[in-house]
Short mmCIF file of N, CA, C and O in Angstrom, two decimals:
data_model
loop_
_atom_site.label_atom_id
_atom_site.label_comp_id
_atom_site.label_asym_id
_atom_site.label_seq_id
_atom_site.Cartn_x
_atom_site.Cartn_y
_atom_site.Cartn_z
N UNK A 1 91.06 127.93 85.55
CA UNK A 1 90.58 127.79 86.91
C UNK A 1 89.78 126.49 87.04
O UNK A 1 88.90 126.22 86.23
N UNK A 2 90.10 125.68 88.04
CA UNK A 2 89.39 124.40 88.20
C UNK A 2 87.91 124.61 88.54
O UNK A 2 87.52 125.61 89.12
N UNK A 3 87.12 123.59 88.16
CA UNK A 3 85.71 123.61 88.54
C UNK A 3 85.37 122.27 89.17
O UNK A 3 86.04 121.26 88.92
N UNK A 4 84.33 122.26 89.99
CA UNK A 4 83.90 121.04 90.64
C UNK A 4 82.61 120.57 89.98
O UNK A 4 81.69 121.36 89.78
N UNK A 5 82.57 119.27 89.64
CA UNK A 5 81.44 118.69 88.92
C UNK A 5 80.95 117.45 89.67
O UNK A 5 81.75 116.61 90.08
N UNK A 6 79.63 117.35 89.84
CA UNK A 6 79.04 116.14 90.42
C UNK A 6 79.07 115.06 89.35
O UNK A 6 78.61 115.26 88.24
N UNK A 7 79.64 113.90 89.69
CA UNK A 7 79.70 112.84 88.68
C UNK A 7 78.99 111.56 89.07
O UNK A 7 78.77 110.70 88.22
N UNK A 8 78.63 111.42 90.32
CA UNK A 8 77.93 110.20 90.74
C UNK A 8 77.40 110.38 92.16
O UNK A 8 77.70 111.37 92.82
N UNK A 9 76.65 109.38 92.58
CA UNK A 9 76.17 109.29 93.96
C UNK A 9 76.88 108.11 94.61
O UNK A 9 77.19 107.12 93.93
N UNK A 10 77.12 108.19 95.90
CA UNK A 10 77.76 107.07 96.58
C UNK A 10 76.91 105.81 96.47
O UNK A 10 77.44 104.69 96.52
N UNK A 11 75.60 105.96 96.28
CA UNK A 11 74.71 104.81 96.15
C UNK A 11 74.92 104.05 94.84
O UNK A 11 74.49 102.90 94.72
N UNK A 12 75.56 104.67 93.87
CA UNK A 12 75.78 104.04 92.57
C UNK A 12 77.00 103.13 92.52
O UNK A 12 77.13 102.33 91.59
N UNK A 13 77.89 103.25 93.51
CA UNK A 13 79.15 102.51 93.45
C UNK A 13 79.39 101.69 94.70
O UNK A 13 79.66 102.24 95.78
N UNK A 14 79.34 100.39 94.57
CA UNK A 14 79.70 99.50 95.66
C UNK A 14 81.23 99.38 95.68
O UNK A 14 81.89 99.65 94.68
N UNK A 15 81.82 98.97 96.80
CA UNK A 15 83.27 98.78 96.83
C UNK A 15 83.73 97.88 95.68
O UNK A 15 83.11 96.86 95.39
N UNK A 16 84.80 98.31 95.01
CA UNK A 16 85.34 97.56 93.88
C UNK A 16 84.70 97.90 92.55
O UNK A 16 85.07 97.32 91.54
N UNK A 17 83.75 98.83 92.53
CA UNK A 17 83.11 99.23 91.28
C UNK A 17 83.60 100.59 90.83
O UNK A 17 84.09 101.39 91.62
N UNK A 18 83.43 100.84 89.52
CA UNK A 18 83.75 102.15 88.97
C UNK A 18 82.70 102.53 87.94
O UNK A 18 81.96 101.69 87.45
N UNK A 19 82.67 103.81 87.65
CA UNK A 19 81.73 104.38 86.69
C UNK A 19 82.46 105.50 85.98
O UNK A 19 83.26 106.21 86.58
N UNK A 20 82.17 105.69 84.69
CA UNK A 20 82.78 106.79 83.94
C UNK A 20 81.70 107.74 83.43
O UNK A 20 80.59 107.32 83.12
N UNK A 21 82.06 109.00 83.35
CA UNK A 21 81.19 110.04 82.81
C UNK A 21 82.03 110.97 81.94
O UNK A 21 83.25 111.06 82.10
N UNK A 22 81.36 111.66 81.03
CA UNK A 22 82.03 112.65 80.20
C UNK A 22 81.89 114.01 80.87
O UNK A 22 80.79 114.43 81.22
N UNK A 23 83.01 114.68 81.04
CA UNK A 23 83.05 116.03 81.59
C UNK A 23 83.83 116.88 80.61
O UNK A 23 85.03 116.69 80.43
N UNK A 24 83.11 117.79 79.93
CA UNK A 24 83.71 118.59 78.88
C UNK A 24 84.34 117.65 77.85
O UNK A 24 83.66 116.79 77.32
N UNK A 25 85.64 117.74 77.64
CA UNK A 25 86.30 116.88 76.64
C UNK A 25 87.05 115.72 77.28
O UNK A 25 87.90 115.10 76.66
N UNK A 26 86.72 115.40 78.52
CA UNK A 26 87.40 114.31 79.24
C UNK A 26 86.41 113.19 79.57
O UNK A 26 85.25 113.44 79.84
N UNK A 27 86.91 111.97 79.59
CA UNK A 27 86.15 110.83 80.12
C UNK A 27 86.81 110.51 81.45
O UNK A 27 87.98 110.14 81.51
N UNK A 28 86.05 110.68 82.54
CA UNK A 28 86.59 110.50 83.88
C UNK A 28 85.89 109.35 84.57
O UNK A 28 84.66 109.25 84.55
N UNK A 29 86.68 108.48 85.18
CA UNK A 29 86.13 107.36 85.95
C UNK A 29 86.28 107.68 87.43
O UNK A 29 87.23 108.33 87.86
N UNK A 30 85.33 107.21 88.20
CA UNK A 30 85.42 107.28 89.66
C UNK A 30 85.28 105.85 90.17
O UNK A 30 84.45 105.08 89.68
N UNK A 31 86.14 105.48 91.13
CA UNK A 31 86.14 104.13 91.67
C UNK A 31 85.97 104.18 93.18
O UNK A 31 86.46 105.10 93.84
N UNK A 32 85.28 103.17 93.71
CA UNK A 32 85.09 103.01 95.14
C UNK A 32 86.07 101.95 95.61
O UNK A 32 85.95 100.77 95.26
N UNK A 33 87.05 102.39 96.38
CA UNK A 33 88.03 101.45 96.95
C UNK A 33 87.78 101.38 98.45
O UNK A 33 88.25 102.23 99.20
N UNK A 34 86.97 100.44 98.86
CA UNK A 34 86.69 100.25 100.27
C UNK A 34 86.04 101.45 100.94
O UNK A 34 86.31 101.72 102.11
N UNK A 35 85.20 102.17 100.21
CA UNK A 35 84.51 103.33 100.78
C UNK A 35 85.20 104.66 100.53
O UNK A 35 84.66 105.71 100.85
N UNK A 36 86.39 104.63 99.96
CA UNK A 36 87.09 105.85 99.56
C UNK A 36 86.96 105.96 98.04
O UNK A 36 87.02 104.95 97.33
N UNK A 37 86.79 107.18 97.55
CA UNK A 37 86.53 107.39 96.13
C UNK A 37 87.71 108.07 95.47
O UNK A 37 88.29 109.02 96.02
N UNK A 38 88.06 107.58 94.27
CA UNK A 38 89.19 108.10 93.52
C UNK A 38 88.75 108.30 92.08
O UNK A 38 88.02 107.47 91.52
N UNK A 39 89.21 109.40 91.47
CA UNK A 39 88.84 109.71 90.09
C UNK A 39 90.09 109.78 89.22
O UNK A 39 91.15 110.26 89.67
N UNK A 40 89.94 109.32 87.98
CA UNK A 40 91.08 109.27 87.07
C UNK A 40 90.58 109.27 85.64
O UNK A 40 89.41 108.99 85.37
N UNK A 41 91.50 109.60 84.69
CA UNK A 41 91.13 109.53 83.28
C UNK A 41 90.72 108.10 82.94
O UNK A 41 91.42 107.15 83.30
N UNK A 42 89.62 107.98 82.22
CA UNK A 42 89.09 106.65 81.88
C UNK A 42 89.54 106.18 80.51
O UNK A 42 88.96 105.25 79.96
N UNK A 43 90.59 106.80 79.97
CA UNK A 43 91.10 106.41 78.66
C UNK A 43 92.56 105.99 78.80
O UNK A 43 93.40 106.74 79.30
N UNK A 44 92.87 104.78 78.36
CA UNK A 44 94.22 104.25 78.45
C UNK A 44 95.17 105.09 77.58
O UNK A 44 94.84 105.42 76.44
N UNK A 45 96.33 105.42 78.12
CA UNK A 45 97.31 106.21 77.39
C UNK A 45 98.05 105.41 76.33
O UNK A 45 98.76 105.98 75.52
N UNK A 46 97.86 104.11 76.30
CA UNK A 46 98.54 103.26 75.31
C UNK A 46 97.78 103.21 74.00
O UNK A 46 98.31 103.53 72.96
N UNK A 47 96.52 102.79 74.04
CA UNK A 47 95.76 102.60 72.79
C UNK A 47 94.36 103.21 72.85
O UNK A 47 93.54 102.93 71.98
N UNK A 48 94.08 104.00 73.88
CA UNK A 48 92.81 104.69 73.95
C UNK A 48 91.62 103.87 74.39
O UNK A 48 90.48 104.29 74.22
N UNK A 49 91.85 102.71 74.96
CA UNK A 49 90.74 101.85 75.42
C UNK A 49 90.04 102.48 76.62
O UNK A 49 90.61 103.27 77.36
N UNK A 50 88.78 102.10 76.82
CA UNK A 50 87.98 102.60 77.93
C UNK A 50 88.34 101.83 79.21
O UNK A 50 87.97 100.66 79.36
N UNK A 51 89.04 102.48 80.12
CA UNK A 51 89.46 101.82 81.35
C UNK A 51 88.27 101.42 82.22
O UNK A 51 88.35 100.44 82.97
N UNK A 52 87.16 102.14 82.10
CA UNK A 52 85.99 101.79 82.90
C UNK A 52 85.37 100.47 82.46
O UNK A 52 84.53 99.92 83.15
N UNK A 53 85.80 99.95 81.32
CA UNK A 53 85.34 98.62 80.88
C UNK A 53 86.30 97.53 81.35
O UNK A 53 86.07 96.35 81.10
N UNK A 54 87.38 97.93 82.02
CA UNK A 54 88.34 96.98 82.57
C UNK A 54 87.93 96.54 83.96
O UNK A 54 86.78 96.69 84.37
N UNK A 55 88.90 96.01 84.69
CA UNK A 55 88.64 95.48 86.03
C UNK A 55 89.47 96.21 87.06
O UNK A 55 90.54 96.72 86.75
N UNK A 56 88.96 96.23 88.28
CA UNK A 56 89.72 96.75 89.40
C UNK A 56 90.32 95.56 90.14
O UNK A 56 89.63 94.59 90.44
N UNK A 57 91.62 95.67 90.41
CA UNK A 57 92.33 94.64 91.18
C UNK A 57 93.07 95.36 92.29
O UNK A 57 94.14 95.93 92.06
N UNK A 58 92.50 95.39 93.48
CA UNK A 58 93.09 96.16 94.58
C UNK A 58 93.02 97.64 94.27
O UNK A 58 91.95 98.19 94.07
N UNK A 59 94.19 98.30 94.17
CA UNK A 59 94.26 99.72 93.84
C UNK A 59 94.62 99.93 92.37
O UNK A 59 95.03 101.02 91.97
N UNK A 60 94.45 98.89 91.57
CA UNK A 60 94.86 98.92 90.17
C UNK A 60 93.66 98.77 89.24
O UNK A 60 92.77 97.97 89.51
N UNK A 61 93.65 99.56 88.16
CA UNK A 61 92.67 99.35 87.10
C UNK A 61 93.42 98.68 85.95
O UNK A 61 94.53 99.09 85.59
N UNK A 62 92.82 97.62 85.41
CA UNK A 62 93.44 96.83 84.35
C UNK A 62 92.74 97.17 83.04
O UNK A 62 91.51 97.01 82.92
N UNK A 63 93.51 97.59 82.04
CA UNK A 63 92.95 97.94 80.74
C UNK A 63 92.40 96.70 80.05
O UNK A 63 93.08 95.66 79.99
N UNK A 64 91.18 96.78 79.50
CA UNK A 64 90.58 95.61 78.87
C UNK A 64 91.18 95.25 77.52
O UNK A 64 90.99 94.14 77.05
N UNK A 65 91.95 96.17 76.92
CA UNK A 65 92.48 95.89 75.58
C UNK A 65 93.78 95.09 75.60
O UNK A 65 93.87 94.04 75.00
N UNK A 66 94.80 95.60 76.29
CA UNK A 66 96.11 94.93 76.28
C UNK A 66 96.61 94.56 77.67
O UNK A 66 97.75 94.13 77.82
N UNK A 67 95.78 94.78 78.71
CA UNK A 67 96.16 94.36 80.06
C UNK A 67 97.08 95.32 80.80
O UNK A 67 97.58 94.98 81.86
N UNK A 68 97.32 96.51 80.25
CA UNK A 68 98.12 97.49 80.97
C UNK A 68 97.46 97.83 82.29
O UNK A 68 96.24 97.70 82.44
N UNK A 69 98.26 98.26 83.26
CA UNK A 69 97.72 98.52 84.58
C UNK A 69 98.15 99.89 85.09
O UNK A 69 99.30 100.30 84.90
N UNK A 70 97.20 100.57 85.74
CA UNK A 70 97.45 101.88 86.32
C UNK A 70 97.02 101.87 87.78
O UNK A 70 96.03 101.25 88.14
N UNK A 71 97.76 102.62 88.61
CA UNK A 71 97.37 102.79 90.00
C UNK A 71 96.21 103.79 90.05
O UNK A 71 96.33 104.89 89.53
N UNK A 72 95.11 103.40 90.64
CA UNK A 72 93.92 104.24 90.70
C UNK A 72 94.17 105.50 91.53
O UNK A 72 93.66 106.58 91.20
N UNK A 73 94.97 105.41 92.58
CA UNK A 73 95.19 106.56 93.46
C UNK A 73 96.16 107.58 92.86
O UNK A 73 95.97 108.79 93.03
N UNK A 74 97.20 107.11 92.17
CA UNK A 74 98.25 108.01 91.68
C UNK A 74 98.23 108.22 90.18
O UNK A 74 98.83 109.16 89.68
N UNK A 75 97.60 107.30 89.44
CA UNK A 75 97.61 107.36 87.98
C UNK A 75 98.85 106.73 87.37
O UNK A 75 98.95 106.61 86.14
N UNK A 76 99.80 106.33 88.17
CA UNK A 76 101.06 105.78 87.68
C UNK A 76 100.87 104.44 86.97
O UNK A 76 99.98 103.66 87.30
N UNK A 77 101.75 104.18 86.00
CA UNK A 77 101.75 102.90 85.29
C UNK A 77 102.32 101.83 86.20
O UNK A 77 103.40 102.00 86.75
N UNK A 78 101.61 100.73 86.33
CA UNK A 78 102.08 99.61 87.14
C UNK A 78 102.53 98.44 86.29
O UNK A 78 103.27 97.60 86.77
N UNK A 79 102.04 98.37 85.05
CA UNK A 79 102.43 97.28 84.16
C UNK A 79 102.23 97.74 82.72
O UNK A 79 101.20 98.33 82.39
N UNK A 80 103.23 97.49 81.85
CA UNK A 80 103.10 97.88 80.45
C UNK A 80 102.03 97.05 79.75
O UNK A 80 101.58 96.05 80.30
N UNK A 81 101.60 97.48 78.57
CA UNK A 81 102.33 98.32 77.63
C UNK A 81 102.25 99.82 77.82
O UNK A 81 103.07 100.53 77.21
N UNK A 82 101.33 100.44 78.59
CA UNK A 82 101.37 101.90 78.68
C UNK A 82 102.69 102.38 79.28
O UNK A 82 103.27 101.71 80.14
N UNK A 83 103.12 103.54 78.84
CA UNK A 83 104.33 104.16 79.39
C UNK A 83 104.01 105.47 80.09
O UNK A 83 104.80 105.94 80.90
N UNK A 84 102.86 106.05 79.75
CA UNK A 84 102.48 107.35 80.29
C UNK A 84 101.36 107.16 81.31
O UNK A 84 100.39 106.44 81.06
N UNK A 85 101.48 107.85 82.43
CA UNK A 85 100.46 107.79 83.49
C UNK A 85 99.15 108.43 83.03
O UNK A 85 99.12 109.18 82.05
N UNK A 86 98.09 108.11 83.73
CA UNK A 86 96.80 108.77 83.51
C UNK A 86 96.65 109.87 84.56
O UNK A 86 97.22 109.78 85.65
N UNK A 87 95.87 110.89 84.23
CA UNK A 87 95.62 111.97 85.18
C UNK A 87 94.68 111.48 86.28
O UNK A 87 93.82 110.63 86.05
N UNK A 88 94.86 112.03 87.46
CA UNK A 88 93.95 111.78 88.57
C UNK A 88 93.34 113.12 88.98
O UNK A 88 93.87 114.18 88.67
N UNK A 89 92.21 113.04 89.70
CA UNK A 89 91.46 114.23 90.05
C UNK A 89 91.08 114.19 91.52
O UNK A 89 90.80 113.12 92.07
N UNK A 90 91.03 115.37 92.12
CA UNK A 90 90.61 115.50 93.51
C UNK A 90 89.12 115.18 93.61
O UNK A 90 88.32 115.64 92.81
N UNK A 91 88.76 114.37 94.62
CA UNK A 91 87.38 113.95 94.84
C UNK A 91 86.89 114.48 96.18
O UNK A 91 87.63 114.45 97.17
N UNK A 92 85.64 114.93 96.21
CA UNK A 92 84.98 115.32 97.45
C UNK A 92 83.62 114.66 97.48
O UNK A 92 82.92 114.62 96.46
N UNK A 93 83.25 114.14 98.64
CA UNK A 93 81.91 113.62 98.83
C UNK A 93 81.14 114.68 99.61
O UNK A 93 81.54 115.08 100.70
N UNK A 94 80.05 115.15 99.00
CA UNK A 94 79.21 116.17 99.59
C UNK A 94 77.83 115.55 99.80
O UNK A 94 77.12 115.27 98.83
N UNK A 95 77.50 115.28 101.04
CA UNK A 95 76.27 114.53 101.31
C UNK A 95 76.43 113.13 100.74
O UNK A 95 77.32 112.40 101.13
N UNK A 96 75.61 112.79 99.75
CA UNK A 96 75.72 111.47 99.10
C UNK A 96 76.24 111.60 97.66
O UNK A 96 76.28 110.64 96.93
N UNK A 97 76.66 112.82 97.29
CA UNK A 97 77.12 113.08 95.93
C UNK A 97 78.65 113.08 95.87
O UNK A 97 79.32 113.59 96.77
N UNK A 98 79.16 112.52 94.77
CA UNK A 98 80.61 112.50 94.53
C UNK A 98 80.92 113.60 93.52
O UNK A 98 80.37 113.64 92.43
N UNK A 99 81.81 114.50 93.94
CA UNK A 99 82.23 115.62 93.10
C UNK A 99 83.70 115.46 92.75
O UNK A 99 84.50 115.00 93.57
N UNK A 100 84.06 115.88 91.52
CA UNK A 100 85.43 115.82 91.05
C UNK A 100 85.85 117.22 90.63
O UNK A 100 85.09 117.93 89.96
N UNK A 101 87.07 117.59 90.99
CA UNK A 101 87.62 118.88 90.57
C UNK A 101 88.38 118.66 89.27
O UNK A 101 89.30 117.85 89.19
N UNK A 102 87.98 119.38 88.22
CA UNK A 102 88.64 119.27 86.92
C UNK A 102 89.22 120.61 86.50
O UNK A 102 88.66 121.66 86.83
N UNK A 103 90.34 120.60 85.78
CA UNK A 103 90.96 121.85 85.33
C UNK A 103 90.11 122.57 84.30
O UNK A 103 89.26 122.01 83.67
#
């Protein structure tokens, strides 16, 4: 059964920024894309690099290790070397808090 976890405040993320937190056995990043918030696995499926240490380019997060790219909204691979998508999570903003639904 999914649970909802507070992972950040809207005040912590300016547009184009992201932050990662550990939730149970997952590292989840949340990104601010023009005032909309999206959450995704913060670990690259190619070599395990921390995606939150990479850069945001539009709707894409760029892996800092080998330059692989994932769509922040869908988790889909946009550029190799990764072949497997990253998981994405439902986000809710409650007041000024950002909550993520995790399985």
